[in-house]
XYZ file of C-alpha atoms in Angstrom:
761
model
C 52.099 97.557 129.962
C 55.419 97.879 127.903
C 58.674 97.814 129.536
C 60.408 101.166 129.921
C 64.170 101.365 128.222
C 65.876 101.124 131.449
C 64.220 97.590 132.563
C 65.104 96.706 128.768
C 68.926 97.509 128.637
C 69.242 95.606 132.016
C 67.811 92.676 130.534
C 70.000 92.918 127.651
C 73.005 93.487 130.078
C 72.587 90.448 131.651
C 72.284 88.489 128.101
C 75.396 89.781 126.965
C 76.982 88.561 130.401
C 75.541 85.307 129.787
C 76.539 85.256 126.356
C 80.281 86.010 127.137
C 80.338 83.272 129.973
C 79.268 81.051 127.392
C 81.627 82.079 124.894
C 84.627 81.596 127.158
C 83.702 78.338 128.520
C 83.768 77.054 124.956
C 87.278 78.736 124.102
C 90.080 76.600 123.274
C 91.958 75.755 126.349
C 95.342 76.488 125.040
C 94.554 80.088 124.301
C 96.271 81.788 127.138
C 96.097 85.258 125.518
C 92.366 85.169 125.361
C 91.904 83.751 128.740
C 93.662 86.690 130.033
C 91.770 89.184 128.241
C 88.330 90.709 129.690
C 85.314 92.266 127.740
C 84.891 95.805 128.824
C 81.141 95.768 129.619
C 79.470 98.885 131.201
C 77.339 97.784 134.173
C 74.909 100.345 134.784
C 75.185 100.052 138.783
C 79.013 100.991 137.971
C 78.998 103.337 135.210
C 81.459 105.802 137.293
C 84.145 102.647 137.594
C 87.433 103.493 135.804
C 88.608 101.638 132.915
C 91.560 100.240 134.960
C 89.210 99.059 137.563
C 89.030 95.175 137.385
C 91.613 95.147 134.566
C 94.524 93.074 134.698
C 96.629 94.886 132.332
C 98.578 97.840 134.100
C 99.034 101.420 132.900
C 102.906 101.533 131.699
C 102.495 105.473 132.405
C 105.711 106.878 133.876
C 104.962 108.085 137.713
C 106.788 110.239 140.115
C 108.849 108.479 142.402
C 107.672 110.613 145.145
C 105.318 112.882 146.087
C 107.916 115.465 147.121
C 109.746 115.111 143.730
C 106.308 116.167 142.135
C 105.851 119.046 144.493
C 108.999 120.259 143.632
C 108.512 119.906 139.952
C 105.313 121.989 140.325
C 107.263 124.408 142.284
C 110.106 124.462 139.658
C 107.956 125.259 136.949
C 105.597 128.068 138.681
C 108.580 129.773 140.499
C 110.592 131.038 137.988
C 112.627 134.462 136.862
C 109.413 136.262 136.976
C 109.528 135.876 140.565
C 112.689 137.374 141.209
C 112.639 140.481 138.689
C 109.153 140.989 137.842
C 107.027 140.916 140.891
C 109.696 142.999 143.129
C 108.968 145.926 140.207
C 105.569 145.704 140.594
C 105.372 145.898 144.177
C 107.905 149.023 143.546
C 105.897 150.648 140.807
C 102.893 150.479 143.153
C 104.239 151.279 146.510
C 104.632 154.509 148.125
C 107.384 157.257 148.369
C 106.341 159.633 150.769
C 107.781 158.390 153.817
C 110.457 159.890 156.089
C 113.348 157.768 155.898
C 114.944 158.049 159.297
C 118.984 156.731 159.235
C 119.679 156.371 163.147
C 121.615 153.364 164.009
C 119.311 152.474 166.714
C 116.627 152.444 164.628
C 118.128 150.427 162.063
C 119.290 147.791 164.417
C 115.666 147.587 165.563
C 114.148 147.225 162.185
C 116.442 144.695 161.316
C 115.815 142.531 164.224
C 112.324 142.761 163.096
C 112.799 142.743 159.256
C 111.175 138.971 158.614
C 107.767 140.211 160.606
C 107.686 143.021 158.242
C 105.258 141.531 155.591
C 103.040 139.950 158.315
C 102.822 143.577 159.997
C 101.982 145.391 156.604
C 99.055 143.171 155.886
C 97.348 142.955 159.305
C 97.968 147.060 159.285
C 95.300 149.361 158.022
C 96.183 150.365 154.186
C 99.278 148.685 153.967
C 100.558 146.261 151.117
C 98.794 148.164 148.436
C 99.521 146.021 145.787
C 99.414 142.622 147.669
C 96.062 143.144 148.407
C 95.012 142.831 144.634
C 97.381 140.143 144.178
C 95.738 137.870 147.131
C 92.655 138.704 145.946
C 93.179 137.575 142.456
C 95.001 134.424 143.229
C 92.179 133.045 145.269
C 89.779 133.909 142.023
C 91.445 133.275 139.274
C 95.103 131.505 140.608
C 94.250 128.711 142.681
C 90.873 127.661 141.044
C 92.116 127.498 137.826
C 95.550 126.025 138.832
C 93.347 123.088 140.564
C 91.492 122.668 137.252
C 94.547 121.906 135.218
C 95.660 119.597 138.430
C 92.315 117.732 138.172
C 92.073 117.446 134.564
C 95.588 115.859 133.964
C 95.350 113.849 136.854
C 92.100 112.451 135.998
C 92.554 111.375 132.183
C 96.349 110.951 132.294
C 97.427 112.542 129.104
C 99.141 115.546 127.839
C 97.177 118.680 126.910
C 96.076 117.589 123.470
C 94.891 114.185 125.067
C 93.045 116.120 127.682
C 91.263 118.244 125.462
C 90.562 115.801 122.848
C 88.721 113.822 125.474
C 86.922 116.391 126.524
C 85.965 116.911 122.718
C 88.111 116.265 119.856
C 86.543 119.478 118.127
C 88.361 121.712 121.218
C 91.800 119.415 120.428
C 93.193 122.460 119.133
C 93.828 124.002 122.677
C 96.231 121.424 123.602
C 98.074 122.027 119.999
C 97.876 125.856 120.843
C 99.540 125.226 124.160
C 102.418 123.454 122.491
C 102.890 126.030 120.015
C 103.212 128.867 122.857
C 105.375 126.694 125.075
C 107.551 126.189 121.898
C 107.735 129.992 121.373
C 108.246 130.887 125.146
C 111.182 128.424 125.347
C 113.099 129.674 122.107
C 113.630 133.058 124.435
C 113.430 132.049 127.932
C 116.331 129.172 127.478
C 118.292 132.303 125.733
C 117.867 134.161 129.227
C 119.451 130.985 130.992
C 122.504 131.612 128.412
C 122.903 135.145 129.619
C 123.173 134.039 133.041
C 125.312 131.068 132.157
C 127.387 133.855 130.207
C 127.704 136.121 133.816
C 128.151 132.877 135.707
C 131.280 132.315 133.956
C 132.188 135.620 134.302
C 131.980 136.005 138.175
C 135.012 133.638 139.153
C 137.607 136.718 138.969
C 138.410 139.339 141.359
C 137.447 142.360 140.579
C 134.543 141.435 138.822
C 134.551 142.794 135.109
C 131.778 145.060 135.497
C 133.076 146.650 138.749
C 135.297 149.380 136.829
C 135.000 151.109 133.186
C 137.471 150.205 131.198
C 140.310 152.640 129.893
C 141.099 153.003 126.577
C 144.729 153.953 125.527
C 145.940 155.857 122.544
C 149.613 156.850 121.612
C 149.248 160.114 123.752
C 147.261 159.165 126.832
C 144.573 157.102 128.735
C 141.301 157.762 129.002
C 137.817 155.912 130.607
C 135.546 154.417 127.653
C 133.187 157.367 126.504
C 130.160 155.147 126.511
C 130.810 153.738 129.827
C 131.450 157.280 131.209
C 127.959 158.294 130.072
C 126.275 155.352 131.520
C 128.011 153.086 134.465
C 130.082 150.466 134.420
C 127.217 147.632 134.867
C 125.358 149.116 131.965
C 128.302 149.344 129.683
C 129.455 145.792 130.304
C 125.622 144.374 129.966
C 125.004 146.383 126.466
C 128.402 146.481 125.013
C 130.619 143.365 126.561
C 127.493 140.813 127.250
C 125.273 141.462 124.071
C 127.422 143.514 121.817
C 124.309 145.475 120.960
C 123.140 146.963 117.706
C 121.778 150.458 117.851
C 118.375 148.956 116.332
C 116.230 145.747 115.283
C 116.975 146.413 111.495
C 120.786 145.927 112.041
C 121.044 142.322 112.863
C 124.998 142.920 113.154
C 126.097 139.015 112.995
C 126.396 136.384 115.463
C 127.500 137.008 119.166
C 129.705 134.115 119.441
C 129.972 134.180 123.172
C 126.186 134.161 123.769
C 125.753 131.622 120.997
C 128.219 129.071 122.882
C 126.264 129.913 126.226
C 123.095 128.975 124.284
C 124.010 125.822 122.896
C 125.231 125.126 126.513
C 121.700 125.591 127.678
C 120.032 123.612 125.420
C 122.499 120.937 126.042
C 121.405 121.067 129.765
C 117.803 120.886 128.992
C 118.168 118.283 126.616
C 120.158 116.016 128.810
C 117.836 116.793 131.994
C 114.617 115.856 129.859
C 115.760 113.001 127.708
C 114.175 110.369 129.947
C 111.202 112.354 130.665
C 110.614 112.742 134.532
C 112.732 109.704 135.401
C 115.684 111.939 134.696
C 114.425 115.359 135.087
C 112.709 114.572 138.274
C 115.791 113.738 139.896
C 117.486 117.289 138.922
C 114.752 119.003 140.633
C 115.751 118.379 144.065
C 118.651 120.617 143.276
C 117.165 123.525 140.873
C 113.824 123.903 142.972
C 115.736 124.071 146.382
C 118.996 125.676 145.606
C 117.188 129.188 144.850
C 115.478 129.380 148.079
C 118.967 128.566 149.908
C 120.564 131.267 147.580
C 117.513 133.513 148.555
C 117.702 133.144 152.239
C 121.432 133.841 152.184
C 121.033 137.110 150.383
C 118.519 138.233 152.982
C 120.269 137.304 155.935
C 123.568 139.069 154.144
C 121.303 141.726 152.905
C 119.989 143.002 156.035
C 123.198 143.738 157.471
C 124.214 145.877 154.943
C 123.666 149.947 155.456
C 120.501 151.182 154.222
C 118.865 147.750 153.500
C 116.074 149.068 155.979
C 115.377 151.938 153.545
C 115.119 149.641 150.799
C 112.393 147.696 152.688
C 110.622 150.264 154.349
C 110.065 151.563 150.650
C 108.978 148.166 149.617
C 105.898 148.591 152.100
C 104.992 152.085 152.048
C 101.928 151.989 150.083
C 99.873 154.687 147.626
C 96.421 154.079 149.037
C 94.907 155.727 145.897
C 97.002 153.487 143.295
C 94.465 150.401 144.533
C 91.199 152.344 142.554
C 93.630 152.163 139.483
C 92.212 149.344 136.770
C 96.030 149.562 135.448
C 96.985 147.928 139.127
C 94.418 145.167 139.198
C 95.371 144.227 135.556
C 99.115 144.086 136.496
C 98.345 141.887 139.472
C 96.176 139.616 137.488
C 98.531 138.871 134.724
C 101.500 138.306 137.372
C 99.103 135.846 138.890
C 98.197 134.318 135.758
C 101.554 133.537 134.296
C 103.330 133.082 137.915
C 101.798 129.830 137.970
C 101.948 128.544 134.123
C 98.449 128.383 133.466
C 97.764 127.291 130.224
C 100.979 126.603 129.013
C 100.271 122.535 129.552
C 103.317 121.994 131.751
C 100.967 121.507 134.790
C 98.554 118.892 132.952
C 101.696 117.018 131.691
C 103.584 116.985 135.429
C 99.927 115.975 136.763
C 99.492 113.287 134.012
C 102.118 111.501 135.958
C 100.202 111.145 139.286
C 98.381 108.515 140.571
C 94.553 108.541 140.221
C 93.772 109.135 144.103
C 96.418 111.991 144.643
C 95.067 114.853 146.479
C 95.504 117.490 143.993
C 93.394 119.915 145.448
C 96.121 119.865 148.433
C 98.670 120.538 145.394
C 97.143 123.471 144.020
C 96.945 125.376 147.384
C 100.512 124.686 148.284
C 101.897 125.116 145.133
C 100.315 128.449 144.860
C 100.882 129.842 148.270
C 104.748 128.655 147.745
C 104.959 130.360 144.382
C 103.376 133.873 146.542
C 105.532 133.567 149.219
C 108.831 132.855 147.411
C 107.925 136.372 145.459
C 107.662 138.085 148.676
C 110.911 136.705 149.866
C 112.820 137.596 146.762
C 110.931 140.961 146.722
C 112.356 141.256 150.373
C 116.299 140.529 149.185
C 115.746 142.622 146.228
C 114.559 145.760 147.898
C 117.527 145.327 150.826
C 119.829 145.172 148.288
C 118.492 148.112 146.433
C 118.419 150.084 149.647
C 122.106 149.253 149.964
C 122.932 150.354 146.573
C 120.822 154.048 146.924
C 122.830 154.816 150.385
C 125.938 154.013 148.357
C 124.747 156.439 145.402
C 123.343 158.747 147.571
C 126.691 159.095 149.880
C 128.464 159.790 146.186
C 125.878 162.139 145.613
C 126.249 163.906 149.256
C 130.397 164.220 148.687
C 130.142 165.600 144.828
C 127.827 168.120 145.783
C 129.482 169.442 149.158
C 132.653 169.433 147.099
C 130.378 172.152 144.913
C 129.301 173.839 147.938
C 132.824 174.329 149.038
C 133.852 175.977 145.586
C 131.025 178.088 145.750
C 132.025 179.360 149.008
C 135.444 179.981 148.264
C 134.216 181.760 145.046
C 131.844 184.194 147.042
C 128.898 182.654 145.224
C 127.390 181.569 148.622
C 127.634 183.396 152.089
C 129.485 181.768 155.010
C 126.433 183.014 157.144
C 124.037 180.366 155.261
C 126.011 177.628 156.834
C 124.850 176.458 160.014
C 127.445 176.221 162.656
C 127.148 172.600 163.148
C 127.927 171.714 159.756
C 131.400 169.907 159.173
C 131.442 169.114 155.083
C 134.573 166.834 155.794
C 132.201 164.084 157.367
C 128.919 165.706 156.105
C 126.034 163.393 156.813
C 122.744 163.132 154.040
C 120.811 164.809 156.596
C 123.199 167.766 157.383
C 123.386 168.004 153.452
C 119.838 168.186 152.685
C 119.372 170.999 155.630
C 122.298 173.043 153.845
C 120.482 172.060 150.535
C 117.032 173.398 151.666
C 118.654 176.587 153.114
C 120.427 177.658 150.014
C 117.616 177.049 147.764
C 115.055 179.301 149.911
C 117.910 182.264 150.070
C 119.173 181.679 146.297
C 115.816 181.210 145.086
C 116.018 182.801 141.785
C 119.627 181.876 141.425
C 119.650 178.487 142.534
C 119.044 176.805 139.156
C 122.485 178.005 138.149
C 124.602 176.761 141.392
C 124.078 172.936 139.892
C 123.027 171.350 143.162
C 121.453 168.475 143.268
C 119.087 167.030 146.149
C 120.468 163.663 147.405
C 117.387 161.763 148.302
C 117.519 157.979 148.973
C 113.784 157.611 147.581
C 114.798 159.554 144.620
C 117.135 156.223 143.625
C 114.792 153.854 145.001
C 112.069 155.472 142.859
C 113.933 154.364 139.663
C 111.834 150.844 139.079
C 113.872 148.739 136.929
C 112.466 145.211 135.902
C 113.765 142.115 134.084
C 117.529 142.365 132.666
C 117.690 145.826 133.659
C 117.202 144.542 137.294
C 119.250 141.041 137.444
C 121.943 142.203 134.874
C 122.755 145.870 135.660
C 121.084 147.032 138.883
C 121.565 143.860 140.910
C 125.026 143.319 139.406
C 125.921 146.816 140.637
C 125.026 146.151 143.960
C 127.076 143.059 144.393
C 130.230 144.674 143.470
C 130.158 146.602 146.633
C 129.606 143.530 148.602
C 132.653 141.898 150.607
C 133.493 138.900 148.537
C 131.696 140.023 145.710
C 132.919 136.774 143.312
C 131.400 134.555 145.680
C 127.894 136.499 145.684
C 127.909 137.084 142.069
C 128.512 133.306 141.595
C 125.810 132.322 143.963
C 123.430 134.818 142.252
C 123.774 133.862 138.942
C 123.626 130.102 139.231
C 120.065 130.931 141.339
C 119.185 132.357 137.855
C 120.088 129.470 136.196
C 118.043 126.931 138.244
C 115.192 129.526 138.378
C 115.344 129.453 134.580
C 116.020 125.396 134.054
C 113.202 124.623 136.563
C 110.806 126.603 134.413
C 112.022 125.287 131.231
C 111.311 121.700 132.230
C 107.689 122.534 132.682
C 107.567 124.114 129.451
C 109.397 121.438 127.355
C 107.061 118.897 129.227
C 104.308 120.838 127.971
C 105.493 120.266 124.394
C 107.098 116.441 124.455
C 104.428 114.685 126.562
C 101.158 115.774 124.738
C 103.243 114.846 121.363
C 104.532 111.304 123.045
C 100.593 110.889 124.101
C 99.389 111.500 120.945
C 101.576 110.339 118.380
C 103.240 107.679 119.932
C 106.863 108.743 119.038
C 109.874 107.953 121.240
C 110.511 110.462 123.853
C 114.145 110.430 123.584
C 114.241 110.951 119.979
C 111.590 113.653 119.992
C 113.518 115.621 123.020
C 116.572 115.778 120.727
C 115.217 116.779 117.516
C 113.005 119.421 119.582
C 115.799 121.237 121.217
C 118.071 121.054 118.041
C 115.428 122.754 116.299
C 114.801 125.236 119.106
C 118.549 126.041 119.084
C 118.673 126.936 115.342
C 115.953 128.906 115.751
C 117.192 130.530 118.905
C 120.219 131.940 116.823
C 118.269 134.859 116.122
C 118.292 135.595 119.534
C 122.106 135.736 119.685
C 122.616 138.241 117.207
C 123.553 141.475 118.110
C 119.893 142.665 117.502
C 119.024 139.514 119.735
C 117.731 141.308 122.600
C 115.395 142.986 120.541
C 113.726 140.092 119.539
C 113.362 138.650 123.027
C 111.350 141.872 123.759
C 109.126 141.029 120.922
C 108.597 137.725 121.822
C 107.940 138.262 124.993
C 105.540 140.792 124.225
C 103.543 139.230 121.833
C 104.199 135.288 121.396
C 102.291 134.606 124.408
C 100.179 136.976 126.719
C 97.040 137.024 124.333
C 97.236 133.484 123.129
C 97.471 132.099 126.720
C 94.785 134.128 127.808
C 92.585 132.854 125.179
C 93.443 129.189 126.067
C 92.940 128.986 129.315
C 89.667 130.706 128.619
C 88.616 128.077 126.457
C 89.975 125.337 128.714
C 87.426 126.886 131.519
C 84.679 126.719 129.248
C 85.617 123.209 127.795
C 85.307 122.000 131.701
C 82.221 123.432 132.664
C 80.395 123.784 129.458
C 81.379 120.924 127.161
C 82.165 118.345 129.800
C 79.648 119.588 132.308
C 80.844 121.246 135.570
C 78.213 118.824 137.997
C 80.071 115.574 135.938
C 83.593 117.728 136.970
C 82.522 118.139 140.437
C 81.255 114.294 140.555
C 84.748 113.179 138.989
C 86.416 115.040 141.494
C 84.704 113.737 144.223
C 85.267 110.153 142.829
C 89.143 110.881 142.522
C 89.652 112.958 145.838
C 87.473 111.120 148.193
C 85.520 113.932 148.964
C 83.230 116.631 147.639
C 85.571 119.873 146.545
C 84.066 123.083 148.177
C 81.462 124.676 146.365
C 83.474 127.683 146.044
C 85.391 126.303 143.060
C 81.952 125.327 141.586
C 81.135 129.067 141.549
C 84.463 130.380 140.563
C 84.716 127.914 137.590
C 81.142 128.636 136.171
C 80.807 131.993 136.947
C 83.785 134.172 138.191
C 86.688 133.198 136.530
C 85.533 133.082 132.723
C 84.354 136.845 133.883
C 87.375 137.906 135.374
C 89.509 136.252 132.503
C 87.178 137.958 129.786
C 87.917 141.120 131.431
C 91.827 140.570 131.589
C 91.762 139.697 127.980
C 90.028 143.019 126.813
C 92.006 145.069 129.165
C 95.249 143.360 127.634
C 93.737 144.052 124.314
C 93.321 147.471 124.874
C 96.567 148.062 126.596
C 98.384 146.498 123.463
C 96.167 148.989 121.385
C 96.633 151.971 122.940
C 100.687 151.256 123.643
C 102.880 152.032 120.695
C 104.483 148.678 119.399
C 108.011 149.029 119.561
C 111.439 148.372 121.930
C 114.071 150.247 123.392
C 117.178 150.488 121.706
C 120.238 151.451 123.185
C 122.242 154.027 121.527
C 126.041 153.783 121.657
C 126.631 157.527 121.358
C 124.366 158.590 123.762
C 124.673 155.841 126.078
C 121.089 155.876 126.547
C 117.510 153.804 125.540
C 115.837 155.073 123.073
C 112.428 154.040 121.900
C 112.128 152.774 118.563
C 108.772 151.497 116.825
C 108.582 148.582 115.028
C 109.658 148.576 111.119
C 106.593 146.966 108.907
C 108.135 143.396 108.690
C 108.328 144.019 112.857
C 104.758 144.492 113.115
C 103.930 141.325 110.567
C 106.125 139.264 113.087
C 104.256 140.150 115.982
C 100.700 139.717 114.651
C 102.192 136.308 113.033
C 103.340 135.298 116.494
C 99.919 135.896 118.224
C 98.099 134.254 115.178
C 100.464 131.401 114.850
C 99.699 130.441 118.464
C 95.837 130.483 118.499
C 95.639 129.344 115.118
C 95.281 125.299 116.026
C 92.414 126.063 117.664
C 90.048 127.106 114.741
C 91.797 124.618 112.441
C 91.235 121.506 114.451
C 87.673 122.673 115.275
C 86.807 123.032 111.518
C 88.588 119.791 110.549
C 86.338 118.143 113.575
C 83.633 119.963 112.296
C 83.486 119.370 108.683
C 84.890 115.642 108.933
C 87.986 116.863 106.519
C 89.963 113.908 107.882
C 88.304 110.604 107.388
C 88.830 108.303 110.372
C 87.041 105.619 109.486
C 89.349 104.322 106.951
C 90.117 100.636 107.173
C 93.659 101.430 107.826
C 93.442 104.203 110.321
C 91.895 103.371 113.928
C 90.145 106.086 115.757
C 91.856 106.955 119.191
C 89.734 107.554 121.763
C 90.799 109.037 125.554
C 89.146 107.031 127.791
C 89.753 108.103 131.466
C 93.554 107.867 131.705
C 93.805 105.029 128.983
C 93.992 104.740 124.858
C 91.572 102.650 123.528
C 92.042 102.014 119.604
C 89.028 100.690 118.121
C 89.798 99.524 114.171
C 86.486 100.460 112.379
C 85.169 98.517 109.476
C 86.119 94.975 110.404
C 83.459 92.762 109.683
C 83.283 89.852 112.151
C 85.408 91.142 114.661
C 84.130 90.018 118.279
C 87.506 90.964 120.310
C 87.491 94.640 119.417
C 85.671 95.244 122.589
C 88.566 93.379 124.468
C 90.937 95.861 125.637
C 91.152 97.553 122.659
C 92.874 94.838 120.680
C 92.694 94.070 116.888
C 91.861 90.638 115.749
C 95.550 90.239 114.890
C 96.739 91.112 118.284
C 93.982 88.795 120.421
C 93.215 85.412 118.789
C 89.397 84.639 119.161
C 87.713 81.241 118.544
C 85.865 80.521 115.564
C 82.133 80.853 115.934
C 79.309 80.173 113.974
C 77.590 83.194 114.206
C 78.434 86.979 115.599
C 77.029 87.891 118.650
C 77.386 91.591 118.007
C 77.083 93.711 115.081
C 78.262 97.399 114.367
C 75.343 99.627 114.545
C 74.308 100.379 111.188
C 75.031 104.031 110.074
C 76.632 104.677 113.006
C 79.062 107.622 112.808
C 83.056 107.506 113.710
C 83.536 107.109 117.392
C 83.309 110.766 118.984
C 82.871 112.080 122.545
C 79.426 113.111 123.648
C 79.137 116.303 125.440
C 79.409 114.897 128.953
C 82.888 113.455 128.188
C 81.772 109.589 127.676
C 82.555 107.371 124.912
C 79.617 104.733 123.445
C 80.975 101.629 122.119
C 78.783 101.507 119.210
C 77.854 98.010 119.333
C 74.686 96.521 119.843
C 72.488 93.504 120.002
C 71.864 91.870 116.377
C 68.107 91.860 117.161
C 68.066 94.752 119.515
C 65.690 97.707 118.636
C 66.664 101.024 118.372
C 67.230 102.695 122.183
C 67.300 105.967 123.489
C 71.214 107.350 122.854
C 71.201 108.368 126.787
C 70.465 104.567 127.944
C 73.700 103.325 125.911
């Protein structure tokens, strides 16, 4: 009865091992280099053993100094400016306003004492936390599973994004290049925001703060307030005119803003110096850049809770609109926030995890970093709403005083009767509750003539309902609130230094997502590549420090990352679950972690996450199609924002950003699919990513018996002169490529060995 293929393979393996022993026993004793080398022979019983096991050659890849440094790096990358100015906006937008705010001193003191428990209580009570519920659900469905996936593949393969997806399938190598392109686009404008923060930071060392009051304009006859500032506000004027000196449209470039150009240069110098040695330099900075924002947030929270009106803001934050949970827009916005908050698809997560030890518990890291990110967002939201509540209270007090003076004038003119006013009302020290009582009485009595009186309703809720996000929150609303703080310069310095650190933490991960894959793939010096990358980015980034630069920041933010990153992460999920194989991936995780991950991840990766991502991609495309492409331009004459549509060339730029970001995926696929680049030439070596170690295998080298030994060429490792070759290259074998399950065959067979089924090789 003929032997089956496995028996034949086992016998052949034994013969190969014996032949190797014979070779080594006959070698020249003076050949030390050959003695130290080992033949990589895959034994059937140890097919899942890593390449490094049993090898005397240590991987020279850098490593984190400690687990804490690595966690801080991941937290610094995931926790960014969006946690401070995007998450609070979404809570405000999807929160509730139909609450009766009470301002009695006793209740405010009680609520301040319990402020830290507000979040826990709102989650537990029925119907509260309307936005937080979909956010947490989507964090569990797509956030943690996909974050865990990226951590795992980076740690297992120990390469950047390009090397990781080349390992799984060379045809999907374009995913890594697409991540690099997106990282570069984001880095271009993200560092501009750090530059803005540096400018405000440098201007905070003076009292009063320069945005505290509107500037005065003097002429020959008299002095008056700057009209543009008078029509808006001091902080709004300072942002648009003093800081940005903004033009009125995208087409009107207006030349470079030299102040912001210097700040942008300073930001890129900081990034370059921190990243020039990779994680060896940036890792040490993480201790400060990742932890300092938490110190500032806690200080702001304690200070904010002591301010009058802060409780109103926090209560407003947690008052929900239950019906809004049924709107698809809320879920789409929550999913988008989860997606970008964790930095999925950028390549920074993969790059950072690739410097880990193989047996690191990346599942624990994924859960820990995800929830640190979430609770940081909640902490920042508490701070923002406490400060906005204080600001709303001040504006409301001004409103009450101004309208009370109007009522007194109307009483003197006889337009209003004194009988309308309750006897206990004292206009010299009127409260918001008393004013609203008088307002309601006048509105009912003078129903037909009320509009002509020019009175306004002074409600704190009206001010809190003005949803602000992004630069509007950080550089206008928050700066205005800080002008009313005691020792306002100190708090301004702390706030903008926090923004700089938050931005730098994210920039380190973004730049690492560019540098690491390129260094791993093309073997260039990291120092030189870092300097070149930062120089190129600075010169391209000059378009963002023109007078029209803010409009380009909006354009890049809207179009350069959203859709390309969604496509990248969908392809990552498909590559692992379908191409590499979800079962094989789960086995690798068990081998790496020492335990089997929950089957929850199996079903999330294979079914739920791809479906949710496809729905999110579809919703984003529909939203982008329904929303007219444009930007809000600042008009100097009216001191207001006005929506402008992009010109034709602007539309071309928007489309080009999306196309360029995702173009590497089809290009690399077609190049690999059609073999447009010949890797089999004698001067080139095919590069295989074998479980975290690069193995170069020169092809078409006849009589080479050492090409299997640590991937070294004959020039690198001397080999003895044998009369007869033991191995021969398989005739007609294709260029080394990855199999669907991610394994690489060595492509060498015994000289007289019959053809064997590929599965047994």
